Amino acid sequence: MSQPGVGGKPNSLLIVDDSSVQRDHAVRLCRAHGVPLIYEAVSGFEALELLDILAISPALIMVDLEMPGMDGIELIQQLHRRGVRLPLIVCSSRERALIQSVEIMARNLGMSAVAGVQKPLTPEALEVAFGAVLSAQARESATGLVDEGGAQALNAQSLASAIEAGHISVHYQPKVDMRTGIVRGVEALARWQLEDGAFVRPDRFIPLAEQCGLIHDLTRAVMHRALAQATEWNARGLRLSMAINLSQSLFDGHEVVGEIVGMVNEYALQPDQLVFEITESTVADRIGIALGSLARLRLKGFGLSIDDYGTGFSSMQQLARIPFTELKIDRSFVHEAHHRSDLGVILQSALDMGHRLGLVTVAEGIESMKDWRFLQQSGCSVGQGYLIGKPMPPSELPAWLKRHQLRLPELKSQGPN
Ligand code: C2E
Ligand code: CA
């Protein structure tokens, strides 16, 4: 893939729009913005053909939503199926909420550098969108995660060998109290380390593990690492709550609860130090299957968190039926909510609902001080995001804690609460 250009502009892009007037307008604006190489496609089909034949992919794709034949949503889904993860700008003259829901869909498909703009395009809106996707892409590269497995093939066989050989490691991302900034816990995030030292992103290997029946082994490997780590931190007087992600396919016919309890006993940990994060889509899609296991986990004293809240279309009734302890609001409603009233409204209603259900509210994806203050003023209890700390190997946590200690005065709530 070609690299993004400097100064907030891509050095090449593909504009997909069926209207020649709109396309010409977009081309003119992008040229004026200094983008040197611009490809055009009049339909989703033509865009896919072009991407197949181009030796070097464009650095960014701008997709119109309303097109005859293949609409923009279908094109994004096709790009995902073909493994194309280029930065994306979603354009439409339709309402902001519709553009926003397509952005969320693309992010859920693993395309993290996504922005939306409302037509008619203006130079200012284009500049903001370029800035948003390119900085998201730069942040992603800075996490050291790779998209492809380099020379090493990523398939069921190589994943099984990696699990067997202990090449699944765990990085930890801090979760902090939003009033004081004090660290409360960490989330364990799986990493697959390749022979060349690069890390493969979990959104590439978790779906693979789910499809090829390896998710059980993978989760067991993650849990062993995370529980051993918690035991070591406890012994040093650092008692952090440990959050672990559970996939929905774990609940299909497996005796997960007995196994989890067995492991926690093996490490002599108290259940209340552990929180299991279950995505909202699991709640919405598999509640019948997962309900018994979730209720038993809660009965044993573990915390239960609804992960990625806002993306899974669960009903109030479904949420109220499970004894959750935490509501984790998806980062697509958190980052930038301070200047987007539509996001702000969704965020506030999720927080209100969480508080009414007596849940600890957690905001993930806090990237800026503006995000932090906005969430703090909205009454969110716990925060997580790059502003506070990126997921890190356990060896980096002591130094991070020292640096974080110095930031507490800046993070502390300035309001009356
Ligand atoms: P998640 O549970 O929603 O985890 C949060 C993801 O957001 C992590 O991505 C984290 O690095 C990223 N993140 C944290 N703060 C920020 C921020 O401020 N901005 C942005 N843009 N991103 C932020 P990661 O580590 O790539 O993990 C992706 C997903 O993979 C996780 O999403 C989780 O669903 C899944 N996953 C990771 N480890 C496991 C595991 O052991 N088991 C299962 N079942 N799923 C896992
Ligand atoms: Ca999570």
GROMACS .gro file of C-alpha atoms and ligand atoms in nm:
model
  464
    1MET     CA    1   0.000   0.000   0.000
    2SER     CA    2   0.128   0.348  -0.073
    3GLN     CA    3   0.203   0.564   0.226
    4PRO     CA    4  -0.006   0.859   0.335
    5GLY     CA    5   0.140   1.193   0.235
    6VAL     CA    6   0.268   1.454   0.474
    7GLY     CA    7   0.080   1.764   0.588
    8GLY     CA    8  -0.262   1.600   0.621
    9LYS     CA    9  -0.314   1.486   0.265
   10PRO     CA   10  -0.293   1.145   0.103
   11ASN     CA   11  -0.055   1.115  -0.192
   12SER     CA   12  -0.312   0.921  -0.393
   13LEU     CA   13  -0.682   0.848  -0.368
   14LEU     CA   14  -0.974   0.682  -0.543
   15ILE     CA   15  -1.304   0.868  -0.573
   16VAL     CA   16  -1.608   0.643  -0.625
   17ASP     CA   17  -1.920   0.838  -0.725
   18ASP     CA   18  -2.179   0.777  -0.999
   19SER     CA   19  -2.248   1.149  -1.047
   20SER     CA   20  -1.999   1.311  -1.284
   21VAL     CA   21  -2.077   1.656  -1.142
   22GLN     CA   22  -2.002   1.543  -0.785
   23ARG     CA   23  -1.694   1.351  -0.897
   24ASP     CA   24  -1.552   1.648  -1.086
   25HIS     CA   25  -1.616   1.869  -0.785
   26ALA     CA   26  -1.436   1.623  -0.553
   27VAL     CA   27  -1.143   1.591  -0.797
   28ARG     CA   28  -1.107   1.971  -0.815
   29LEU     CA   29  -1.110   2.004  -0.435
   30CYS     CA   30  -0.858   1.720  -0.388
   31ARG     CA   31  -0.627   1.871  -0.653
   32ALA     CA   32  -0.652   2.211  -0.488
   33HIS     CA   33  -0.563   2.036  -0.163
   34GLY     CA   34  -0.244   1.907  -0.327
   35VAL     CA   35  -0.330   1.538  -0.381
   36PRO     CA   36  -0.103   1.444  -0.674
   37LEU     CA   37  -0.265   1.120  -0.796
   38ILE     CA   38  -0.642   1.081  -0.824
   39TYR     CA   39  -0.826   0.778  -0.963
   40GLU     CA   40  -1.197   0.784  -1.042
   41ALA     CA   41  -1.462   0.513  -1.059
   42VAL     CA   42  -1.826   0.559  -1.160
   43SER     CA   43  -1.954   0.258  -0.965
   44GLY     CA   44  -1.863   0.010  -0.694
   45PHE     CA   45  -1.798  -0.252  -0.964
   46GLU     CA   46  -1.554  -0.026  -1.145
   47ALA     CA   47  -1.379   0.056  -0.815
   48LEU     CA   48  -1.324  -0.314  -0.739
   49GLU     CA   49  -1.195  -0.379  -1.094
   50LEU     CA   50  -0.958  -0.085  -1.066
   51LEU     CA   51  -0.824  -0.200  -0.728
   52ASP     CA   52  -0.760  -0.544  -0.882
   53ILE     CA   53  -0.546  -0.408  -1.164
   54LEU     CA   54  -0.361  -0.122  -0.996
   55ALA     CA   55  -0.005  -0.222  -0.909
   56ILE     CA   56   0.000   0.025  -0.617
   57SER     CA   57  -0.326   0.076  -0.428
   58PRO     CA   58  -0.441   0.432  -0.361
   59ALA     CA   59  -0.370   0.560  -0.010
   60LEU     CA   60  -0.736   0.638   0.054
   61ILE     CA   61  -1.083   0.570  -0.092
   62MET     CA   62  -1.372   0.818  -0.095
   63VAL     CA   63  -1.702   0.635  -0.133
   64ASP     CA   64  -2.039   0.788  -0.216
   65LEU     CA   65  -2.323   0.603  -0.043
   66GLU     CA   66  -2.602   0.630  -0.299
   67MET     CA   67  -2.503   0.467  -0.625
   68PRO     CA   68  -2.712   0.247  -0.855
   69GLY     CA   69  -2.616  -0.121  -0.878
   70MET     CA   70  -2.374  -0.155  -0.590
   71ASP     CA   71  -2.429   0.111  -0.323
   72GLY     CA   72  -2.151   0.245  -0.102
   73ILE     CA   73  -2.238   0.015   0.191
   74GLU     CA   74  -2.216  -0.291  -0.031
   75LEU     CA   75  -1.887  -0.167  -0.174
   76ILE     CA   76  -1.742  -0.132   0.178
   77GLN     CA   77  -1.860  -0.485   0.259
   78GLN     CA   78  -1.700  -0.613  -0.063
   79LEU     CA   79  -1.373  -0.438   0.025
   80HIS     CA   80  -1.381  -0.611   0.362
   81ARG     CA   81  -1.446  -0.952   0.201
   82ARG     CA   82  -1.145  -0.897  -0.026
   83GLY     CA   83  -0.925  -0.804   0.267
   84VAL     CA   84  -0.885  -0.439   0.151
   85ARG     CA   85  -0.828  -0.225   0.461
   86LEU     CA   86  -0.752   0.115   0.305
   87PRO     CA   87  -0.841   0.437   0.485
   88LEU     CA   88  -1.193   0.536   0.391
   89ILE     CA   89  -1.399   0.855   0.366
   90VAL     CA   90  -1.776   0.797   0.349
   91CYS     CA   91  -1.951   1.077   0.154
   92SER     CA   92  -2.321   1.142   0.123
   93SER     CA   93  -2.575   1.419   0.098
   94ARG     CA   94  -2.795   1.219   0.337
   95GLU     CA   95  -2.830   1.288   0.710
   96ARG     CA   96  -2.531   1.281   0.948
   97ALA     CA   97  -2.675   0.985   1.145
   98LEU     CA   98  -2.678   0.767   0.833
   99ILE     CA   99  -2.318   0.855   0.746
  100GLN     CA  100  -2.223   0.788   1.109
  101SER     CA  101  -2.384   0.443   1.109
  102VAL     CA  102  -2.189   0.347   0.795
  103GLU     CA  103  -1.868   0.469   0.963
  104ILE     CA  104  -1.946   0.243   1.260
  105MET     CA  105  -2.018  -0.049   1.029
  106ALA     CA  106  -1.682  -0.002   0.854
  107ARG     CA  107  -1.499   0.017   1.187
  108ASN     CA  108  -1.672  -0.299   1.304
  109LEU     CA  109  -1.541  -0.465   0.990
  110GLY     CA  110  -1.190  -0.377   1.105
  111MET     CA  111  -1.135  -0.062   0.895
  112SER     CA  112  -1.019   0.170   1.168
  113ALA     CA  113  -0.918   0.474   0.959
  114VAL     CA  114  -1.265   0.595   0.865
  115ALA     CA  115  -1.422   0.941   0.844
  116GLY     CA  116  -1.750   1.074   0.708
  117VAL     CA  117  -1.834   1.394   0.521
  118GLN     CA  118  -2.164   1.541   0.424
  119LYS     CA  119  -2.205   1.665   0.067
  120PRO     CA  120  -2.173   1.916  -0.089
  121LEU     CA  121  -1.801   1.876  -0.019
  122THR     CA  122  -1.620   2.183   0.105
  123PRO     CA  123  -1.242   2.238   0.131
  124GLU     CA  124  -1.274   2.266   0.511
  125ALA     CA  125  -1.472   1.941   0.552
  126LEU     CA  126  -1.229   1.760   0.324
  127GLU     CA  127  -0.933   1.882   0.525
  128VAL     CA  128  -1.092   1.764   0.851
  129ALA     CA  129  -1.171   1.422   0.699
  130PHE     CA  130  -0.818   1.380   0.557
  131GLY     CA  131  -0.674   1.476   0.896
  132ALA     CA  132  -0.902   1.229   1.079
  133VAL     CA  133  -0.828   0.924   0.862
  134LEU     CA  134  -0.457   0.988   0.827
  135SER     CA  135  -0.403   1.047   1.196
  136ALA     CA  136  -0.608   0.733   1.277
  137GLN     CA  137  -0.386   0.543   1.037
  138ALA     CA  138  -0.069   0.687   1.191
  139ARG     CA  139  -0.191   0.598   1.543
  140GLU     CA  140  -0.261   0.247   1.426
  141SER     CA  141   0.087   0.207   1.281
  142ALA     CA  142   0.229   0.340   1.609
  143THR     CA  143   0.071   0.048   1.799
  144GLY     CA  144   0.319  -0.179   1.619
  145LEU     CA  145   0.040  -0.408   1.498
  146VAL     CA  146   0.068  -0.543   1.145
  147ASP     CA  147  -0.216  -0.601   0.898
  148GLU     CA  148  -0.062  -0.888   0.713
  149GLY     CA  149   0.148  -1.168   0.842
  150GLY     CA  150   0.448  -1.060   0.634
  151ALA     CA  151   0.609  -1.367   0.486
  152GLN     CA  152   0.432  -1.590   0.736
  153ALA     CA  153   0.088  -1.716   0.628
  154LEU     CA  154  -0.195  -1.647   0.870
  155ASN     CA  155  -0.413  -1.955   0.866
  156ALA     CA  156  -0.564  -2.209   1.103
  157GLN     CA  157  -0.248  -2.419   1.101
  158SER     CA  158  -0.011  -2.132   1.183
  159LEU     CA  159  -0.247  -1.999   1.451
  160ALA     CA  160  -0.275  -2.344   1.612
  161SER     CA  161   0.107  -2.370   1.613
  162ALA     CA  162   0.140  -2.020   1.759
  163ILE     CA  163  -0.098  -2.105   2.045
  164GLU     CA  164   0.083  -2.433   2.105
  165ALA     CA  165   0.426  -2.266   2.102
  166GLY     CA  166   0.317  -1.990   2.343
  167HIS     CA  167   0.343  -1.711   2.083
  168ILE     CA  168   0.016  -1.557   2.195
  169SER     CA  169   0.110  -1.286   2.437
  170VAL     CA  170  -0.104  -1.033   2.619
  171HIS     CA  171  -0.082  -0.656   2.628
  172TYR     CA  172  -0.256  -0.459   2.900
  173GLN     CA  173  -0.444  -0.132   2.862
  174PRO     CA  174  -0.515   0.075   3.177
  175LYS     CA  175  -0.867   0.165   3.291
  176VAL     CA  176  -0.876   0.469   3.520
  177ASP     CA  177  -1.119   0.644   3.753
  178MET     CA  178  -1.254   0.948   3.571
  179ARG     CA  179  -1.279   1.172   3.875
  180THR     CA  180  -0.926   1.120   4.000
  181GLY     CA  181  -0.736   0.958   3.712
  182ILE     CA  182  -0.626   0.679   3.950
  183VAL     CA  183  -0.575   0.345   3.776
  184ARG     CA  184  -0.840   0.089   3.863
  185GLY     CA  185  -0.758  -0.200   3.637
  186VAL     CA  186  -0.638  -0.320   3.300
  187GLU     CA  187  -0.791  -0.492   2.998
  188ALA     CA  188  -0.603  -0.796   2.867
  189LEU     CA  189  -0.571  -0.781   2.486
  190ALA     CA  190  -0.434  -1.076   2.291
  191ARG     CA  191  -0.133  -1.030   2.060
  192TRP     CA  192   0.009  -1.281   1.815
  193GLN     CA  193   0.380  -1.229   1.786
  194LEU     CA  194   0.537  -1.342   1.458
  195GLU     CA  195   0.888  -1.475   1.416
  196ASP     CA  196   1.010  -1.134   1.294
  197GLY     CA  197   0.882  -0.978   1.617
  198ALA     CA  198   0.582  -0.801   1.458
  199PHE     CA  199   0.242  -0.830   1.626
  200VAL     CA  200  -0.067  -0.934   1.429
  201ARG     CA  201  -0.381  -0.739   1.514
  202PRO     CA  202  -0.649  -0.927   1.705
  203ASP     CA  203  -0.919  -0.828   1.459
  204ARG     CA  204  -0.729  -1.047   1.208
  205PHE     CA  205  -0.681  -1.355   1.423
  206ILE     CA  206  -0.978  -1.355   1.664
  207PRO     CA  207  -1.228  -1.409   1.375
  208LEU     CA  208  -0.991  -1.675   1.237
  209ALA     CA  209  -0.981  -1.847   1.577
  210GLU     CA  210  -1.360  -1.834   1.594
  211GLN     CA  211  -1.406  -1.977   1.244
  212CYS     CA  212  -1.161  -2.264   1.280
  213GLY     CA  213  -1.254  -2.376   1.630
  214LEU     CA  214  -0.942  -2.237   1.802
  215ILE     CA  215  -1.106  -1.966   2.012
  216HIS     CA  216  -1.131  -2.193   2.312
  217ASP     CA  217  -0.756  -2.271   2.308
  218LEU     CA  218  -0.672  -1.909   2.240
  219THR     CA  219  -0.885  -1.777   2.527
  220ARG     CA  220  -0.730  -2.034   2.759
  221ALA     CA  221  -0.381  -1.914   2.657
  222VAL     CA  222  -0.479  -1.549   2.716
  223MET     CA  223  -0.635  -1.631   3.052
  224HIS     CA  224  -0.329  -1.820   3.176
  225ARG     CA  225  -0.105  -1.524   3.090
  226ALA     CA  226  -0.344  -1.268   3.238
  227LEU     CA  227  -0.408  -1.461   3.560
  228ALA     CA  228  -0.036  -1.526   3.611
  229GLN     CA  229   0.025  -1.154   3.557
  230ALA     CA  230  -0.246  -1.052   3.805
  231THR     CA  231  -0.094  -1.290   4.062
  232GLU     CA  232   0.249  -1.134   4.011
  233TRP     CA  233   0.114  -0.779   4.042
  234ASN     CA  234  -0.087  -0.875   4.352
  235ALA     CA  235   0.230  -1.010   4.513
  236ARG     CA  236   0.390  -0.668   4.456
  237GLY     CA  237   0.095  -0.493   4.617
  238LEU     CA  238  -0.059  -0.379   4.289
  239ARG     CA  239  -0.415  -0.513   4.290
  240LEU     CA  240  -0.564  -0.423   3.954
  241SER     CA  241  -0.894  -0.549   3.824
  242MET     CA  242  -0.829  -0.765   3.517
  243ALA     CA  243  -1.073  -0.754   3.223
  244ILE     CA  244  -1.079  -1.043   2.977
  245ASN     CA  245  -1.268  -1.058   2.647
  246LEU     CA  246  -1.492  -1.359   2.584
  247SER     CA  247  -1.614  -1.442   2.230
  248GLN     CA  248  -1.970  -1.549   2.175
  249SER     CA  249  -1.864  -1.880   2.018
  250LEU     CA  250  -1.714  -1.984   2.354
  251PHE     CA  251  -2.065  -2.033   2.484
  252ASP     CA  252  -2.163  -2.286   2.215
  253GLY     CA  253  -2.172  -2.616   2.395
  254HIS     CA  254  -1.855  -2.561   2.602
  255GLU     CA  255  -1.839  -2.586   2.976
  256VAL     CA  256  -1.674  -2.245   3.004
  257VAL     CA  257  -1.780  -2.160   3.358
  258GLY     CA  258  -1.629  -2.470   3.519
  259GLU     CA  259  -1.307  -2.416   3.331
  260ILE     CA  260  -1.282  -2.048   3.425
  261VAL     CA  261  -1.349  -2.123   3.793
  262GLY     CA  262  -1.085  -2.398   3.782
  263MET     CA  263  -0.823  -2.161   3.640
  264VAL     CA  264  -0.899  -1.882   3.886
  265ASN     CA  265  -0.868  -2.128   4.175
  266GLU     CA  266  -0.540  -2.256   4.032
  267TYR     CA  267  -0.398  -1.901   4.056
  268ALA     CA  268  -0.565  -1.844   4.395
  269LEU     CA  269  -0.733  -1.524   4.274
  270GLN     CA  270  -1.060  -1.381   4.400
  271PRO     CA  271  -1.338  -1.377   4.136
  272ASP     CA  272  -1.414  -1.011   4.206
  273GLN     CA  273  -1.074  -0.915   4.064
  274LEU     CA  274  -1.185  -1.039   3.720
  275VAL     CA  275  -1.428  -0.883   3.476
  276PHE     CA  276  -1.542  -1.064   3.163
  277GLU     CA  277  -1.622  -0.843   2.866
  278ILE     CA  278  -1.895  -0.973   2.636
  279THR     CA  279  -1.985  -0.773   2.326
  280GLU     CA  280  -2.329  -0.624   2.300
  281SER     CA  281  -2.384  -0.824   1.979
  282THR     CA  282  -2.342  -1.148   2.180
  283VAL     CA  283  -2.616  -1.022   2.409
  284ALA     CA  284  -2.839  -0.940   2.114
  285ASP     CA  285  -2.767  -1.253   1.903
  286ARG     CA  286  -2.695  -1.536   2.144
  287ILE     CA  287  -2.864  -1.444   2.463
  288GLY     CA  288  -3.053  -1.774   2.483
  289ILE     CA  289  -2.730  -1.974   2.464
  290ALA     CA  290  -2.508  -1.745   2.675
  291LEU     CA  291  -2.754  -1.643   2.947
  292GLY     CA  292  -2.703  -1.948   3.171
  293SER     CA  293  -2.323  -1.923   3.159
  294LEU     CA  294  -2.325  -1.547   3.219
  295ALA     CA  295  -2.561  -1.578   3.513
  296ARG     CA  296  -2.339  -1.851   3.663
  297LEU     CA  297  -2.025  -1.636   3.619
  298ARG     CA  298  -2.198  -1.354   3.805
  299LEU     CA  299  -2.319  -1.594   4.072
  300LYS     CA  300  -1.958  -1.698   4.134
  301GLY     CA  301  -1.868  -1.332   4.192
  302PHE     CA  302  -1.703  -1.233   3.860
  303GLY     CA  303  -1.773  -0.892   3.706
  304LEU     CA  304  -1.957  -0.887   3.372
  305SER     CA  305  -1.918  -0.606   3.122
  306ILE     CA  306  -2.123  -0.526   2.811
  307ASP     CA  307  -1.851  -0.443   2.559
  308ASP     CA  308  -1.877  -0.215   2.252
  309TYR     CA  309  -2.213  -0.085   2.376
  310GLY     CA  310  -2.400   0.104   2.105
  311THR     CA  311  -2.305  -0.119   1.814
  312GLY     CA  312  -2.498  -0.437   1.889
  313PHE     CA  313  -2.868  -0.340   1.881
  314SER     CA  314  -2.958  -0.510   2.208
  315SER     CA  315  -3.289  -0.423   2.369
  316MET     CA  316  -3.333  -0.278   2.719
  317GLN     CA  317  -3.510  -0.601   2.809
  318GLN     CA  318  -3.211  -0.814   2.703
  319LEU     CA  319  -2.971  -0.596   2.899
  320ALA     CA  320  -3.187  -0.597   3.210
  321ARG     CA  321  -3.210  -0.978   3.200
  322ILE     CA  322  -2.835  -1.030   3.250
  323PRO     CA  323  -2.672  -0.933   3.578
  324PHE     CA  324  -2.411  -0.707   3.420
  325THR     CA  325  -2.189  -0.496   3.644
  326GLU     CA  326  -2.036  -0.267   3.380
  327LEU     CA  327  -2.142  -0.088   3.060
  328LYS     CA  328  -1.859  -0.017   2.820
  329ILE     CA  329  -1.951   0.241   2.560
  330ASP     CA  330  -1.805   0.181   2.216
  331ARG     CA  331  -1.527   0.415   2.112
  332SER     CA  332  -1.719   0.532   1.804
  333PHE     CA  333  -1.951   0.726   2.040
  334VAL     CA  334  -1.671   0.851   2.263
  335HIS     CA  335  -1.396   0.999   2.053
  336GLU     CA  336  -1.504   1.338   1.916
  337ALA     CA  337  -1.836   1.336   2.109
  338HIS     CA  338  -1.740   1.676   2.252
  339HIS     CA  339  -1.797   1.849   1.919
  340ARG     CA  340  -2.055   1.624   1.758
  341SER     CA  341  -2.398   1.677   1.910
  342ASP     CA  342  -2.535   1.353   1.757
  343LEU     CA  343  -2.264   1.146   1.929
  344GLY     CA  344  -2.302   1.348   2.248
  345VAL     CA  345  -2.674   1.263   2.269
  346ILE     CA  346  -2.613   0.888   2.221
  347LEU     CA  347  -2.331   0.895   2.473
  348GLN     CA  348  -2.534   1.077   2.736
  349SER     CA  349  -2.831   0.843   2.699
  350ALA     CA  350  -2.604   0.537   2.728
  351LEU     CA  351  -2.450   0.684   3.046
  352ASP     CA  352  -2.794   0.763   3.189
  353MET     CA  353  -2.913   0.411   3.115
  354GLY     CA  354  -2.601   0.259   3.269
  355HIS     CA  355  -2.644   0.463   3.586
  356ARG     CA  356  -3.013   0.376   3.609
  357LEU     CA  357  -2.926   0.006   3.584
  358GLY     CA  358  -2.667   0.056   3.860
  359LEU     CA  359  -2.371  -0.025   3.631
  360VAL     CA  360  -2.017   0.109   3.632
  361THR     CA  361  -1.994   0.312   3.311
  362VAL     CA  362  -1.675   0.287   3.108
  363ALA     CA  363  -1.581   0.494   2.803
  364GLU     CA  364  -1.330   0.335   2.567
  365GLY     CA  365  -1.138   0.521   2.297
  366ILE     CA  366  -1.059   0.844   2.485
  367GLU     CA  367  -0.795   1.000   2.265
  368SER     CA  368  -0.778   1.365   2.362
  369MET     CA  369  -0.804   1.590   2.665
  370LYS     CA  370  -1.125   1.729   2.513
  371ASP     CA  371  -1.274   1.376   2.503
  372TRP     CA  372  -1.160   1.326   2.865
  373ARG     CA  373  -1.317   1.649   2.999
  374PHE     CA  374  -1.640   1.590   2.808
  375LEU     CA  375  -1.679   1.237   2.950
  376GLN     CA  376  -1.588   1.360   3.296
  377GLN     CA  377  -1.854   1.629   3.280
  378SER     CA  378  -2.106   1.376   3.145
  379GLY     CA  379  -2.060   1.168   3.462
  380CYS     CA  380  -1.879   0.865   3.319
  381SER     CA  381  -1.708   0.660   3.593
  382VAL     CA  382  -1.412   0.490   3.422
  383GLY     CA  383  -1.206   0.582   3.115
  384GLN     CA  384  -0.977   0.396   2.880
  385GLY     CA  385  -0.798   0.512   2.566
  386TYR     CA  386  -0.478   0.623   2.401
  387LEU     CA  387  -0.482   0.953   2.600
  388ILE     CA  388  -0.436   0.752   2.920
  389GLY     CA  389  -0.227   0.464   2.791
  390LYS     CA  390  -0.202   0.233   2.492
  391PRO     CA  391  -0.211  -0.144   2.538
  392MET     CA  392   0.143  -0.233   2.654
  393PRO     CA  393   0.349  -0.539   2.742
  394PRO     CA  394   0.357  -0.598   3.118
  395SER     CA  395   0.724  -0.499   3.136
  396GLU     CA  396   0.624  -0.141   3.045
  397LEU     CA  397   0.357  -0.102   3.310
  398PRO     CA  398   0.581   0.008   3.603
  399ALA     CA  399   0.730   0.296   3.399
  400TRP     CA  400   0.385   0.391   3.270
  401LEU     CA  401   0.250   0.400   3.628
  402LYS     CA  402   0.529   0.641   3.730
  403ARG     CA  403   0.458   0.873   3.436
  404HIS     CA  404   0.085   0.849   3.496
  405GLN     CA  405   0.123   0.948   3.860
  406LEU     CA  406   0.264   1.284   3.742
  407ARG     CA  407  -0.040   1.340   3.521
  408LEU     CA  408  -0.299   1.299   3.798
  409PRO     CA  409  -0.332   1.673   3.877
  410GLU     CA  410  -0.405   1.743   3.508
  411LEU     CA  411  -0.660   1.459   3.483
  412LYS     CA  412  -0.841   1.530   3.808
  413SER     CA  413  -1.201   1.647   3.781
  414GLN     CA  414  -1.231   2.026   3.786
  415GLY     CA  415  -1.603   2.028   3.856
  416PRO     CA  416  -1.804   1.984   4.178
  417ASN     CA  417  -1.851   1.602   4.136
  418C2E     P1  418  -1.214  -0.425   2.223
  418C2E     O1  419  -1.251  -0.525   2.326
  418C2E     O2  420  -1.314  -0.322   2.186
  418C2E     O3  421  -1.077  -0.362   2.273
  418C2E     C1  422  -1.042  -0.230   2.259
  418C2E     C2  423  -0.964  -0.206   2.132
  418C2E     O4  424  -0.956  -0.067   2.112
  418C2E     C3  425  -0.821  -0.257   2.141
  418C2E     O5  426  -0.780  -0.297   2.010
  418C2E     C4  427  -0.745  -0.131   2.179
  418C2E     O6  428  -0.610  -0.131   2.139
  418C2E     C5  429  -0.822  -0.027   2.101
  418C2E     N1  430  -0.811   0.105   2.162
  418C2E     C6  431  -0.793   0.134   2.292
  418C2E     N2  432  -0.791   0.266   2.314
  418C2E     C7  433  -0.810   0.323   2.193
  418C2E     C8  434  -0.817   0.461   2.149
  418C2E     O7  435  -0.806   0.556   2.227
  418C2E     N3  436  -0.839   0.479   2.017
  418C2E     C9  437  -0.851   0.376   1.928
  418C2E     N4  438  -0.872   0.406   1.799
  418C2E     N5  439  -0.845   0.246   1.966
  418C2E    C10  440  -0.824   0.221   2.098
  418C2E     P2  441  -0.705  -0.432   1.984
  418C2E     O8  442  -0.609  -0.463   2.094
  418C2E     O9  443  -0.657  -0.425   1.844
  418C2E    O10  444  -0.822  -0.538   1.997
  418C2E    C11  445  -0.926  -0.542   1.903
  418C2E    C12  446  -1.036  -0.634   1.948
  418C2E    O11  447  -0.993  -0.770   1.950
  418C2E    C13  448  -1.081  -0.607   2.091
  418C2E    O12  449  -1.170  -0.499   2.086
  418C2E    C14  450  -1.149  -0.739   2.127
  418C2E    O13  451  -1.281  -0.742   2.077
  418C2E    C15  452  -1.067  -0.839   2.048
  418C2E     N6  453  -0.977  -0.911   2.139
  418C2E    C16  454  -0.854  -0.877   2.185
  418C2E     N7  455  -0.807  -0.973   2.268
  418C2E    C17  456  -0.903  -1.069   2.274
  418C2E    C18  457  -0.915  -1.194   2.344
  418C2E    O14  458  -0.828  -1.238   2.420
  418C2E     N8  459  -1.031  -1.266   2.324
  418C2E    C19  460  -1.131  -1.220   2.243
  418C2E     N9  461  -1.241  -1.295   2.231
  418C2E    N10  462  -1.124  -1.105   2.178
  418C2E    C20  463  -1.011  -1.029   2.193
  419CA      CA  464  -1.306  -0.530   2.530
   0.00000   0.00000   0.00000
